Amino acid sequence: MIQFESVNPEPAGLDHSAKAFAVQPFEDITSLISHELRTPLTAILGSLGLLKMGQLGALSEEGQQLLSIAISNADRLTRLADAIDHESLLPMTILSSTEIEHFQLENDLYQALDCQEFQLVYQPMVSVESDRIIGFEALARWKHYYRGSIPPAVFIPLAEKTGIIHPLGMWILEQACQQLHRWQQQFPAHSPLTMSVNLSPLQLLQPDLVSQVRQILQDTNIAPNSLKLEITESALIQNYEMAIGVLSELKALGVRLYIDDFGTGYSSLSRLQDLPVDALKIDRSFVNGQKWDISKTIILLATKLGLEVIAEGVETAQELKALKALGCNQMQGYLFSKPIDSHAANAMLSQSGLSYSFNL
Ligand code: C2E
Ligand code: MG
Ligand code: MG
């Protein structure tokens, strides 16, 4: 009987929220694999066998997909195969539950887009000056077929690792723009509603990013300036030279560019001045941590550079008042609404129109 022992029950780097999906120990390898892996082990090992025998040409599309999974997990699979072949060597330590969990999630990610397991939720962005909803930020959720809702902090890094971020990112952008078009039709306003969409740093490296964004804007009939693309400050710092080029091309399309999580990435002021961006989003940690000096500095900086500024993660009336007193009038946070699905957002817009009562 194979005993699965956790090599390292809490490996460094494990996202805290990933613990929610921890796998229970299994007594034998076959039940573990068949229970936890959607792709049967035999199929993966079969692909490895084909790889060894050089019969790649004969592989179906599904086989090719399995093979790429197998290649990326070859070491672990070989150890699994060895374990099966040499049960006498057991009990032995094979995979930690976290390794298995990440391996499973990675596997499932390949099919999640086709299986329509992703959905978008929308968080209102409000102008406290005019008491109005000015737009929404689209946030992705993965409704895993049996694990339930998996947060972006877990699946976006996996999507980046596997390259799925490229089709996924474009799917997110398209869905968000389609939704925005419906809302703009349903709730016309002097200043049309906007949609903010997060871009992964890897998407900035995608050679056809700009043409894909242009195509989606055309297909969904969205005015480019209704779309706000959010890029984290740290992503811009890492790839500064490249980012300037891509952002300039996106800017030329007419879309608006926001620096997300501003204040956490240590951008130098001169670099910031050169970036063709429209707004800074004050990171939630400064708002929740009541770091008003830092918030004030960011607001002043934005004003000096002619940029808009929006505060994220506003949870209390006290935070709202403090930010308003500092001159920040655009906000987003649980005080106004948590991210909600499109039906709930529809209901919110239908009930209040675009006006928003802050009751302060
Ligand atoms: P972000 O773009 O900075 O999004 C804001 C995050 O803060 C969201 O978490 C939102 O639910 C949360 N939030 C908003 N208001 C409050 C508040 O008042 N209090 C607290 N405690 N939290 C608040 P979420 O949806 O889990 O997303 C986390 C991050 O994952 C996002 O940070 C973004 O970097 C990434 N992400 C989410 N959706 C996408 C996506 O479609 N594409 C990409 N590339 N990244 C995404
Ligand atoms: Mg964002
Ligand atoms: Mg943010």
Short mmCIF file of C-alpha atoms and ligand atoms in Angstrom, two decimals:
data_model
loop_
_atom_site.label_atom_id
_atom_site.label_comp_id
_atom_site.label_asym_id
_atom_site.label_seq_id
_atom_site.Cartn_x
_atom_site.Cartn_y
_atom_site.Cartn_z
CA MET A 1 0.00 0.00 0.00
CA ILE A 2 1.40 3.37 -0.96
CA GLN A 3 1.43 5.94 1.79
CA PHE A 4 1.34 9.53 0.66
CA GLU A 5 3.26 11.72 2.95
CA SER A 6 3.40 15.42 2.62
CA VAL A 7 7.00 16.37 1.74
CA ASN A 8 6.41 19.83 2.97
CA PRO A 9 2.93 20.54 4.24
CA GLU A 10 3.32 24.30 4.03
CA PRO A 11 5.77 24.98 1.19
CA ALA A 12 7.22 28.45 0.94
CA GLY A 13 5.30 30.54 -1.53
CA LEU A 14 2.01 28.74 -1.05
CA ASP A 15 -0.75 31.23 -1.43
CA HIS A 16 -2.77 31.30 1.76
CA SER A 17 -6.05 31.08 -0.08
CA ALA A 18 -4.88 27.93 -1.86
CA LYS A 19 -5.17 26.06 1.43
CA ALA A 20 -8.89 26.00 0.98
CA PHE A 21 -8.35 23.41 -1.75
CA ALA A 22 -5.97 21.15 0.16
CA VAL A 23 -6.27 17.53 -0.88
CA GLN A 24 -6.97 14.85 1.68
CA PRO A 25 -4.34 12.12 1.91
CA PHE A 26 -5.17 9.01 -0.13
CA GLU A 27 -4.16 5.50 0.70
CA ASP A 28 -3.33 4.25 -2.75
CA ILE A 29 -2.13 5.92 -5.86
CA THR A 30 -4.85 4.70 -8.20
CA SER A 31 -7.67 6.12 -6.15
CA LEU A 32 -5.80 9.37 -5.72
CA ILE A 33 -5.21 9.75 -9.42
CA SER A 34 -8.68 8.74 -10.53
CA HIS A 35 -10.32 10.89 -7.92
CA GLU A 36 -8.20 13.97 -8.30
CA LEU A 37 -7.04 14.08 -11.88
CA ARG A 38 -9.49 14.67 -14.65
CA THR A 39 -6.93 13.29 -17.07
CA PRO A 40 -6.42 9.61 -16.30
CA LEU A 41 -2.89 8.73 -15.36
CA THR A 42 -2.77 5.99 -17.95
CA ALA A 43 -3.41 8.55 -20.68
CA ILE A 44 -0.64 10.78 -19.45
CA LEU A 45 1.78 7.91 -19.08
CA GLY A 46 0.69 6.72 -22.51
CA SER A 47 1.64 10.08 -23.92
CA LEU A 48 5.00 9.85 -22.20
CA GLY A 49 5.42 6.44 -23.77
CA LEU A 50 4.61 7.82 -27.20
CA LEU A 51 7.07 10.59 -26.59
CA LYS A 52 9.76 8.02 -25.82
CA MET A 53 8.90 6.02 -28.92
CA GLY A 54 8.90 9.10 -31.14
CA GLN A 55 5.33 8.58 -32.31
CA LEU A 56 4.37 12.18 -31.92
CA GLY A 57 2.88 12.50 -35.38
CA ALA A 58 0.14 10.02 -34.54
CA LEU A 59 -1.18 12.08 -31.63
CA SER A 60 -4.67 13.57 -31.75
CA GLU A 61 -5.23 17.15 -30.61
CA GLU A 62 -6.23 15.86 -27.20
CA GLY A 63 -3.13 13.68 -27.16
CA GLN A 64 -0.96 16.69 -27.96
CA GLN A 65 -2.54 18.52 -25.03
CA LEU A 66 -1.92 15.59 -22.71
CA LEU A 67 1.61 15.42 -23.95
CA SER A 68 2.28 19.03 -23.13
CA ILE A 69 0.92 18.39 -19.64
CA ALA A 70 3.09 15.31 -19.39
CA ILE A 71 6.21 17.13 -20.53
CA SER A 72 5.74 19.91 -18.03
CA ASN A 73 5.22 17.35 -15.29
CA ALA A 74 7.56 14.68 -16.58
CA ASP A 75 9.71 14.45 -13.48
CA ARG A 76 6.81 14.01 -11.15
CA LEU A 77 5.05 11.58 -13.47
CA THR A 78 8.16 9.49 -13.85
CA ARG A 79 8.40 9.25 -10.10
CA LEU A 80 4.75 8.27 -9.97
CA ALA A 81 5.27 5.64 -12.66
CA ASP A 82 8.32 4.30 -10.84
CA ALA A 83 6.32 4.12 -7.68
CA ILE A 84 3.65 2.06 -9.39
CA ASP A 85 6.22 -0.24 -10.99
CA HIS A 86 8.15 -0.77 -7.77
CA GLU A 87 5.57 -0.94 -5.06
CA SER A 88 8.13 -2.83 -3.03
CA LEU A 89 10.01 0.44 -2.58
CA LEU A 90 7.03 1.82 -0.79
CA PRO A 91 6.01 3.43 1.50
CA MET A 92 7.66 6.46 -0.03
CA THR A 93 7.15 10.13 -0.30
CA ILE A 94 5.99 11.19 -3.73
CA LEU A 95 4.10 14.44 -3.94
CA SER A 96 3.02 16.92 -1.33
CA SER A 97 -0.67 17.68 -1.28
CA THR A 98 0.11 21.19 -2.46
CA GLU A 99 2.10 19.89 -5.41
CA ILE A 100 -0.78 17.63 -6.32
CA GLU A 101 -3.24 20.45 -5.93
CA HIS A 102 -1.28 22.81 -8.15
CA PHE A 103 -0.76 20.04 -10.68
CA GLN A 104 -4.50 19.35 -10.75
CA LEU A 105 -5.45 22.99 -11.02
CA GLU A 106 -2.94 23.48 -13.81
CA ASN A 107 -4.40 20.47 -15.61
CA ASP A 108 -7.95 21.68 -15.17
CA LEU A 109 -7.03 25.16 -16.34
CA TYR A 110 -6.40 23.78 -19.85
CA GLN A 111 -10.07 22.90 -20.12
CA ALA A 112 -11.67 25.55 -17.95
CA LEU A 113 -11.97 28.12 -20.72
CA ASP A 114 -13.61 25.68 -23.13
CA CYS A 115 -15.83 24.39 -20.33
CA GLN A 116 -17.01 27.95 -19.62
CA GLU A 117 -15.89 27.80 -16.02
CA PHE A 118 -14.74 31.43 -15.92
CA GLN A 119 -17.04 34.28 -15.17
CA LEU A 120 -16.68 37.98 -14.57
CA VAL A 121 -17.89 39.95 -11.61
CA TYR A 122 -18.10 43.72 -11.59
CA GLN A 123 -17.26 46.25 -8.91
CA PRO A 124 -18.72 49.76 -9.23
CA MET A 125 -16.34 52.71 -9.44
CA VAL A 126 -18.00 55.81 -8.08
CA SER A 127 -17.56 59.55 -8.14
CA VAL A 128 -18.31 60.80 -4.64
CA GLU A 129 -18.36 64.35 -5.97
CA SER A 130 -21.30 63.73 -8.27
CA ASP A 131 -22.81 60.79 -6.34
CA ARG A 132 -22.69 58.66 -9.46
CA ILE A 133 -21.51 55.27 -10.64
CA ILE A 134 -18.98 56.09 -13.33
CA GLY A 135 -18.17 52.56 -14.35
CA PHE A 136 -17.14 49.09 -13.24
CA GLU A 137 -13.98 47.06 -12.83
CA ALA A 138 -14.28 43.55 -14.30
CA LEU A 139 -12.73 40.89 -12.05
CA ALA A 140 -12.34 37.28 -13.13
CA ARG A 141 -13.57 34.27 -11.16
CA TRP A 142 -12.99 30.58 -11.84
CA LYS A 143 -15.99 28.39 -10.96
CA HIS A 144 -14.15 25.11 -10.79
CA TYR A 145 -16.35 22.12 -11.59
CA TYR A 146 -16.07 20.70 -8.10
CA ARG A 147 -13.79 22.96 -6.08
CA GLY A 148 -16.09 25.96 -6.37
CA SER A 149 -14.88 29.52 -6.70
CA ILE A 150 -11.13 29.87 -7.07
CA PRO A 151 -9.79 33.40 -6.56
CA PRO A 152 -7.67 35.21 -9.15
CA ALA A 153 -4.74 35.33 -6.72
CA VAL A 154 -4.54 31.55 -7.24
CA PHE A 155 -5.41 31.04 -10.89
CA ILE A 156 -3.91 34.13 -12.58
CA PRO A 157 -0.33 33.05 -11.67
CA LEU A 158 -1.14 29.53 -12.95
CA ALA A 159 -2.60 30.98 -16.13
CA GLU A 160 0.58 33.02 -16.56
CA LYS A 161 2.77 29.97 -15.97
CA THR A 162 0.90 27.87 -18.54
CA GLY A 163 0.40 30.60 -21.15
CA ILE A 164 -3.38 30.32 -20.81
CA ILE A 165 -3.36 33.95 -19.71
CA HIS A 166 -3.30 34.98 -23.40
CA PRO A 167 -6.60 33.39 -24.56
CA LEU A 168 -8.09 33.92 -21.09
CA GLY A 169 -7.12 37.60 -21.04
CA MET A 170 -8.71 38.17 -24.44
CA TRP A 171 -11.85 36.31 -23.39
CA ILE A 172 -12.09 38.52 -20.29
CA LEU A 173 -11.63 41.67 -22.35
CA GLU A 174 -14.26 40.63 -24.87
CA GLN A 175 -16.82 39.65 -22.22
CA ALA A 176 -16.26 42.89 -20.31
CA CYS A 177 -16.65 45.01 -23.46
CA GLN A 178 -19.81 43.15 -24.48
CA GLN A 179 -21.27 43.75 -21.03
CA LEU A 180 -20.28 47.41 -21.14
CA HIS A 181 -21.99 47.82 -24.51
CA ARG A 182 -25.23 46.37 -23.08
CA TRP A 183 -25.09 48.69 -20.06
CA GLN A 184 -24.29 51.75 -22.15
CA GLN A 185 -27.36 51.00 -24.29
CA GLN A 186 -29.56 50.35 -21.28
CA PHE A 187 -28.31 53.20 -19.09
CA PRO A 188 -27.29 56.08 -21.34
CA ALA A 189 -25.54 58.95 -19.59
CA HIS A 190 -23.90 62.22 -20.43
CA SER A 191 -20.58 60.56 -19.64
CA PRO A 192 -20.97 56.95 -20.74
CA LEU A 193 -20.24 54.19 -18.26
CA THR A 194 -16.69 52.85 -18.41
CA MET A 195 -15.20 49.38 -17.95
CA SER A 196 -11.83 48.69 -16.33
CA VAL A 197 -10.05 45.47 -17.25
CA ASN A 198 -6.85 44.17 -15.62
CA LEU A 199 -3.97 43.21 -17.90
CA SER A 200 -1.35 40.72 -16.80
CA PRO A 201 2.25 41.85 -17.36
CA LEU A 202 2.62 38.88 -19.70
CA GLN A 203 -0.15 40.22 -21.91
CA LEU A 204 1.98 43.33 -22.50
CA LEU A 205 4.57 41.00 -24.07
CA GLN A 206 1.99 39.52 -26.46
CA PRO A 207 2.99 40.80 -29.94
CA ASP A 208 -0.60 41.09 -31.18
CA LEU A 209 -2.06 42.62 -28.00
CA VAL A 210 -2.76 46.00 -29.59
CA SER A 211 -4.41 44.55 -32.70
CA GLN A 212 -6.52 42.23 -30.55
CA VAL A 213 -7.69 45.10 -28.37
CA ARG A 214 -8.52 47.10 -31.51
CA GLN A 215 -10.49 44.16 -32.89
CA ILE A 216 -12.47 43.66 -29.68
CA LEU A 217 -13.33 47.37 -29.54
CA GLN A 218 -14.62 47.16 -33.10
CA ASP A 219 -16.52 43.90 -32.60
CA THR A 220 -18.23 45.08 -29.43
CA ASN A 221 -18.86 48.60 -30.70
CA ILE A 222 -17.27 50.28 -27.69
CA ALA A 223 -15.84 53.80 -27.85
CA PRO A 224 -12.14 53.33 -27.02
CA ASN A 225 -12.22 55.92 -24.25
CA SER A 226 -14.87 53.86 -22.39
CA LEU A 227 -12.27 51.16 -21.83
CA LYS A 228 -9.71 51.49 -19.04
CA LEU A 229 -6.84 49.02 -18.97
CA GLU A 230 -5.22 48.49 -15.58
CA ILE A 231 -1.59 47.49 -15.34
CA THR A 232 0.10 47.05 -11.98
CA GLU A 233 2.89 49.39 -11.11
CA SER A 234 5.28 46.48 -10.51
CA ALA A 235 4.61 45.12 -14.03
CA LEU A 236 5.51 48.48 -15.53
CA ILE A 237 8.70 48.72 -13.52
CA GLN A 238 9.86 45.24 -14.52
CA ASN A 239 9.42 45.84 -18.23
CA TYR A 240 9.74 49.58 -18.41
CA GLU A 241 11.19 50.03 -21.93
CA MET A 242 8.81 47.56 -23.49
CA ALA A 243 5.86 48.90 -21.49
CA ILE A 244 6.35 52.43 -22.83
CA GLY A 245 6.11 51.15 -26.42
CA VAL A 246 3.01 49.00 -25.88
CA LEU A 247 1.25 51.58 -23.73
CA SER A 248 1.89 54.26 -26.36
CA GLU A 249 0.27 52.06 -29.00
CA LEU A 250 -2.70 51.34 -26.74
CA LYS A 251 -2.99 55.03 -25.97
CA ALA A 252 -3.03 55.76 -29.70
CA LEU A 253 -6.10 53.52 -29.96
CA GLY A 254 -7.83 55.89 -27.54
CA VAL A 255 -8.16 53.55 -24.56
CA ARG A 256 -7.42 54.90 -21.09
CA LEU A 257 -4.54 53.49 -19.08
CA TYR A 258 -4.50 53.12 -15.31
CA ILE A 259 -1.62 52.19 -13.02
CA ASP A 260 -3.05 49.68 -10.55
CA ASP A 261 -1.85 49.18 -6.96
CA PHE A 262 0.05 52.45 -7.17
CA GLY A 263 2.53 53.10 -4.39
CA THR A 264 3.63 49.49 -3.99
CA GLY A 265 6.03 49.23 -6.93
CA TYR A 266 8.49 52.05 -6.26
CA SER A 267 8.38 53.71 -9.68
CA SER A 268 10.75 56.60 -10.00
CA LEU A 269 9.13 59.94 -10.64
CA SER A 270 10.97 60.56 -13.89
CA ARG A 271 9.84 57.21 -15.25
CA LEU A 272 6.29 57.87 -14.19
CA GLN A 273 6.34 61.13 -16.10
CA ASP A 274 7.33 59.29 -19.30
CA LEU A 275 4.57 56.69 -19.10
CA PRO A 276 1.56 57.56 -21.28
CA VAL A 277 -0.98 56.79 -18.53
CA ASP A 278 -4.18 58.56 -17.51
CA ALA A 279 -4.69 57.66 -13.86
CA LEU A 280 -3.21 56.21 -10.68
CA LYS A 281 -5.11 53.83 -8.43
CA ILE A 282 -4.07 54.27 -4.80
CA ASP A 283 -3.37 50.78 -3.46
CA ARG A 284 -5.85 49.36 -0.97
CA SER A 285 -3.12 48.86 1.66
CA PHE A 286 -2.71 52.64 2.08
CA VAL A 287 -6.45 53.17 2.45
CA ASN A 288 -7.05 50.30 4.89
CA GLY A 289 -3.84 51.11 6.74
CA GLN A 290 -4.98 54.74 7.00
CA LYS A 291 -1.68 55.89 5.54
CA TRP A 292 -3.07 59.32 4.77
CA ASP A 293 0.35 60.96 4.27
CA ILE A 294 1.13 58.48 1.51
CA SER A 295 -2.34 58.83 0.00
CA LYS A 296 -1.96 62.61 0.07
CA THR A 297 1.40 62.40 -1.68
CA ILE A 298 -0.04 60.17 -4.41
CA ILE A 299 -2.99 62.54 -4.91
CA LEU A 300 -0.64 65.54 -5.15
CA LEU A 301 1.61 63.68 -7.53
CA ALA A 302 -1.30 62.74 -9.76
CA THR A 303 -2.54 66.32 -9.78
CA LYS A 304 0.91 67.64 -10.67
CA LEU A 305 1.21 65.17 -13.52
CA GLY A 306 -2.30 65.92 -14.77
CA LEU A 307 -3.52 62.41 -13.96
CA GLU A 308 -6.77 61.23 -12.44
CA VAL A 309 -6.61 59.40 -9.14
CA ILE A 310 -8.88 56.73 -7.74
CA ALA A 311 -8.73 55.02 -4.34
CA GLU A 312 -9.26 51.25 -4.09
CA GLY A 313 -10.49 49.25 -1.13
CA VAL A 314 -12.56 51.95 0.56
CA GLU A 315 -14.44 50.10 3.29
CA THR A 316 -15.59 52.71 5.80
CA ALA A 317 -17.25 56.11 5.80
CA GLN A 318 -14.25 57.40 7.72
CA GLU A 319 -11.90 56.36 4.89
CA LEU A 320 -14.21 57.97 2.36
CA LYS A 321 -14.23 61.26 4.28
CA ALA A 322 -10.47 61.27 4.74
CA LEU A 323 -9.85 60.64 1.03
CA LYS A 324 -12.41 63.23 -0.01
CA ALA A 325 -10.74 65.80 2.25
CA LEU A 326 -7.45 65.02 0.50
CA GLY A 327 -9.02 65.73 -2.89
CA CYS A 328 -9.68 62.19 -4.12
CA ASN A 329 -13.16 61.94 -5.59
CA GLN A 330 -13.17 58.61 -7.38
CA MET A 331 -13.38 55.49 -5.26
CA GLN A 332 -14.05 51.82 -5.26
CA GLY A 333 -14.51 49.44 -2.35
CA TYR A 334 -16.79 47.36 -0.19
CA LEU A 335 -18.34 50.55 1.27
CA PHE A 336 -20.09 51.03 -2.07
CA SER A 337 -20.33 47.44 -3.25
CA LYS A 338 -18.41 44.20 -3.33
CA PRO A 339 -17.77 42.80 -6.81
CA ILE A 340 -21.15 41.47 -8.01
CA ASP A 341 -22.34 39.44 -10.98
CA SER A 342 -23.87 41.11 -14.01
CA HIS A 343 -27.44 40.43 -12.84
CA ALA A 344 -26.87 42.10 -9.49
CA ALA A 345 -25.11 45.00 -11.21
CA ASN A 346 -28.09 45.30 -13.57
CA ALA A 347 -30.42 45.43 -10.60
CA MET A 348 -28.26 48.08 -8.95
CA LEU A 349 -28.24 50.22 -12.10
CA SER A 350 -31.98 49.71 -12.64
CA GLN A 351 -32.87 50.72 -9.09
CA SER A 352 -30.68 53.76 -8.72
CA GLY A 353 -29.83 54.63 -12.31
CA LEU A 354 -26.32 55.95 -12.20
CA SER A 355 -26.88 58.00 -9.09
CA TYR A 356 -25.58 56.69 -5.83
CA SER A 357 -26.70 57.66 -2.40
CA PHE A 358 -23.81 57.69 0.04
CA ASN A 359 -25.96 58.57 3.02
CA LEU A 360 -23.22 60.61 4.62
P1 C2E B 1 -7.01 44.51 -8.38
O1 C2E B 1 -7.11 44.72 -9.84
O2 C2E B 1 -6.26 45.53 -7.60
O3 C2E B 1 -8.51 44.36 -7.86
C1 C2E B 1 -8.95 44.79 -6.62
C2 C2E B 1 -9.10 43.63 -5.67
O4 C2E B 1 -9.47 44.13 -4.40
C3 C2E B 1 -10.21 42.66 -6.07
O5 C2E B 1 -9.85 41.37 -5.58
C4 C2E B 1 -11.40 43.18 -5.28
O6 C2E B 1 -12.38 42.19 -5.04
C5 C2E B 1 -10.71 43.58 -4.01
N1 C2E B 1 -11.44 44.64 -3.30
C6 C2E B 1 -12.16 45.65 -3.83
N2 C2E B 1 -12.66 46.45 -2.87
C7 C2E B 1 -12.24 45.94 -1.69
C8 C2E B 1 -12.44 46.34 -0.32
O7 C2E B 1 -13.08 47.31 0.01
N3 C2E B 1 -11.83 45.56 0.62
C9 C2E B 1 -11.10 44.45 0.31
N4 C2E B 1 -10.56 43.76 1.30
N5 C2E B 1 -10.89 44.07 -0.98
C10 C2E B 1 -11.46 44.80 -1.97
P2 C2E B 1 -9.89 40.10 -6.52
O8 C2E B 1 -11.11 40.12 -7.38
O9 C2E B 1 -9.65 38.92 -5.65
O10 C2E B 1 -8.66 40.32 -7.47
C11 C2E B 1 -7.36 40.33 -6.97
C12 C2E B 1 -6.38 40.69 -8.05
O11 C2E B 1 -6.35 39.67 -9.06
C13 C2E B 1 -6.74 41.98 -8.80
O12 C2E B 1 -6.33 43.09 -8.05
C14 C2E B 1 -5.96 41.78 -10.08
O13 C2E B 1 -4.62 42.11 -9.89
C15 C2E B 1 -6.08 40.27 -10.29
N6 C2E B 1 -7.18 40.03 -11.23
C16 C2E B 1 -8.52 39.94 -10.99
N7 C2E B 1 -9.19 39.76 -12.14
C17 C2E B 1 -8.26 39.74 -13.13
C18 C2E B 1 -8.32 39.61 -14.56
O14 C2E B 1 -9.40 39.52 -15.16
N8 C2E B 1 -7.12 39.63 -15.24
C19 C2E B 1 -5.93 39.80 -14.60
N9 C2E B 1 -4.80 39.82 -15.33
N10 C2E B 1 -5.84 39.94 -13.27
C20 C2E B 1 -6.99 39.92 -12.55
MG MG B 2 -7.40 46.33 -10.94
MG MG B 3 -5.47 47.12 -7.27
#
